[in-house]
Amino acid sequence: MMDKTFDPTSVEARISSLWEEADAFKAGRADRRDAEPYTIVIPPPNVTGSLHMGHALNNTIQDILCRFERMRGKDVLWQPGMDHAGIATQMVVERRLAERQIQRRDLGREEFVKRVWEWKEESGGTIVRQLKRLGASCDWSRERFTMDEGLSRAVLKVFVDLYRQGLIYKDKRLVNWDPKFQTAISDLEVQQVEVKGHLWHIRYAIEGMPDRSITVATTRPETMLGDVAVAVHPDDERYKDLVGKFAILPLVGRRIPIVADDYSDPEKGTGAVKITPAHDFNDFEVGRRHKLPLINIFGTEAQLELAGNDAFLEGLEQTGDLNAVLALDGLDRFEARKRIVIMLEERELLVLIEPHAHTVPHGDRSNVVIEPYLTDQWYVNVKPLADRALDAVRKGQTKFVPESWEKTYFQWLENIEPWCVSRQLWWGHQIPAWYDDQGHVYVTMSEEEARAEARAKNGRDVPLRRDEDVLDTWFSSALWPFSTLGWPDDTPELTRYYPTNTLVTGFDIIFFWVARMMMMGLHFMEEVPFDTVYIHALVRDEKGAKMSKSKGNVIDPLDVVEQYGADALRMTLTSMAAQGRDIKLSVQRVENYRNFATKIWNAARFAEMNECRRVAGFDPKSVKETLNQWALSECAKAINEVAAGIQSYKFNEAAGAAYRFVWNVFCDWTLELSKPVLQGADSPAKDETRATIAFILDEICKLLHPIMPFLTEELWEVKGQEGPKRETILALAPWSNLDDLIDPRAEAEIGWVVDLVTEIRSARSETNVPAGAQIPLVLVASSGDVRARAGRWGDIVKRLARISEISFADAAPKSSIQLLIRGEAAALPLEGVIDLDAERARLAKEIQKLDVEVGKIDAKLGNADFIKRAPEEVVEEQRERRDEALTRKAKMEEALGRLKDA
């Protein structure tokens, strides 16, 4: 006897154990040895990570693909693993140590790294347990970690090979520098924050022209100490005579050239721009074009570093102003800013201070202002690799879904800059470079090899010092599709599962991860790493706002799973995963799909109570009852629609097809229309109907399994306790193809009944016919087929549509509303049932109100100022309200149209 209700909490743990015991998700199973492989590599979550709604969507989609292909008989490898997350992990461990008043540098590198590994073993990997809770069908026996021994060897080999090929080199360039963590960080770790600051207008004297000056505007006056030029636009008439002359840097006294450069915008500020190549990315490029010197005025903590700074002091004369500036040495940049502004004001060099809102880069973890900073770093010359990665997508070797994301991929790769791969951290892959006392560098796989190279170069053993930097976390992630399969060894897994099939990821890492995997895969494996990149949308809150802790609108997926079950959350996310459209998630939606799970469970209990059991040897092709033929035909079509949705990455369509079939076709119609037979006397028709319902329940389990795995596996097990023994658990059961059951004749018959009842119910609702009222139905000028169907199904139509009688006439009676069912007319006489005039007036008034509502929304949406100022989610909400109002209006107009001639 089935439990009265479906309890996800008790079922999910049991079903997870069942899958584990059966090795259901293991790649290379003996029974799949000759099967076609299908491979997905998981985007490795951070070892510090915890499941958020983006992960839930991403992994639900991957799981749907893997479960679907597994059921289609493929040898599926869903490769799991975690990323060592350099800066995030180091931060977590440093914070823990700080609680015990221990500083990282007091421990030393070796001991600190040991503590990180200890933390990883104790606390890291929470997200893996959470993914299992979601139902992720990875081959967990193959879990990898970007710092494990095999992946570390792959990382070292790639670095050494690229260095020897001349593609990795060391250079002094600007990087995003985090003064708190004292490391370079990637663009992805930088957040642009809107700040209410100031624009300081500073007067620079012109050498030899006491009556002339040039005014520059800056948001960072402290950086003026590193100025090496002033740039003006070549066509700016105001400054043409000054190009080639020298300005004198206030307070410092440095002679700096006035150069003509297109970077300066004559319409912006004063049209003159101070150029500080060591502290601004744009200025760095101007400096390169004009061969300007680089003067770095900051230390690693963004403090002024002026004393003993040869580049800063070069060519300067000792003055009182310069001494006052040198007295600022060691000050934090923001304190230095205040002092410099005061000094400029005292010398009457500050022309204007104006309020100025602008975006300022902040570290996403440190929350401090990021400094463009000049340092020696390791770089990869990715241009030649990018050309191959571009070519592969252009030739269709890898495709993006939706295709529009190709433009983003092309745009980034066509304008690619050298990749800074070094980080000033202790946790990560330490760069395999050793230096001797002469500054010679030896890049090798091991220190032993480096010593051998140094010995050969110097003719003797010399002391070596290893580079202290580690590699950017994205460097190891770029190798993920092949390093996880055993590369650089020539393993059987690498041969079988590379290249992989589908990559599922978010748009924000197309460049940081997807493009780099493409470049590395093509370079080291000579093949693209995946044939398809599916880019999913963002999960937002129900109003369309981005989820954030500060807004308090974060929905925790684990809380949702705890309350409603993993299947309900998965079905919700899948049903909303339309290509290119962000998901607006509310807990109410999840509750609706929990109700869907309950509906399926109740349908299975209804089947049990009516003795609908699986029958050995049941052949669905042999059924004779029209209703059963129709139900099987609709089931066959639903299976195809779900498969087509998954295969075309239209997951919302797959979920929609499954939902419509299960809720509408099976629960609302098949079971309802079967009741007279099931509740009647024993007969061959009753036996056939019971067997058909049991068969369809199995098919529902199969078609829903990729999306709702726990509920379906539980039902498969419960229903397998009666009838023939199950050959396999559901996760390994074959996907069905029931095309030979598609039956147009049965569809014409039962489809007519369904459409007729649906239209009558709709018309009653729209025209306010009292729910309990029994009304007549007139079939107008009916064909022989319709008359025959009315004879066979009349009693059911009367019961389901609350019809008092069914009659036939050549024309519609007076005061009736007319319906069109599959090209044939029907009428509902309503005289005496409702006040037709009052109903027409009500509908007209409702339509008028909706017109006013749409007019107000149109006025807002047509207001350029509203579109510009309103948050994106507010604008989108207005558009949705407009669509809803127009939909309601269309229904009202349809209802009014029905009453027009009544």
GROMACS .gro file of C-alpha atoms in nm, residues 382 385-386 388-390 393 400 408-410 412-413 416 419 478 503 505 509-522 529-530 533:
model
   35
  382VAL     CA    1   4.733   3.422  -2.582
  385LEU     CA    2   4.589   3.055  -2.908
  386ALA     CA    3   4.292   3.290  -2.940
  388ARG     CA    4   4.257   2.906  -3.318
  389ALA     CA    5   3.976   2.933  -3.063
  390LEU     CA    6   3.801   3.194  -3.280
  393VAL     CA    7   3.369   2.854  -3.338
  400PHE     CA    8   2.698   2.842  -2.852
  408THR     CA    9   3.052   3.810  -2.683
  409TYR     CA   10   3.305   3.531  -2.736
  410PHE     CA   11   3.430   3.685  -3.062
  412TRP     CA   12   3.662   3.928  -2.625
  413LEU     CA   13   3.896   3.707  -2.824
  416ILE     CA   14   4.251   3.992  -2.635
  419TRP     CA   15   4.692   3.712  -1.975
  478ALA     CA   16   4.146   2.617  -1.831
  503LEU     CA   17   2.946   2.263  -2.134
  505THR     CA   18   2.782   2.762  -1.774
  509ILE     CA   19   3.272   3.346  -1.750
  510ILE     CA   20   3.261   3.304  -2.127
  511PHE     CA   21   3.596   3.482  -2.144
  512PHE     CA   22   3.751   3.382  -1.812
  513TRP     CA   23   3.681   3.012  -1.845
  514VAL     CA   24   3.513   2.903  -2.169
  515ALA     CA   25   3.751   3.085  -2.405
  516ARG     CA   26   4.056   2.972  -2.208
  517MET     CA   27   3.944   2.607  -2.215
  518MET     CA   28   3.899   2.643  -2.590
  519MET     CA   29   4.249   2.787  -2.628
  520MET     CA   30   4.419   2.527  -2.408
  521GLY     CA   31   4.219   2.234  -2.544
  522LEU     CA   32   4.305   2.317  -2.904
  529PRO     CA   33   3.716   2.059  -2.559
  530PHE     CA   34   3.336   2.048  -2.618
  533VAL     CA   35   2.837   2.559  -2.490
   0.00000   0.00000   0.00000
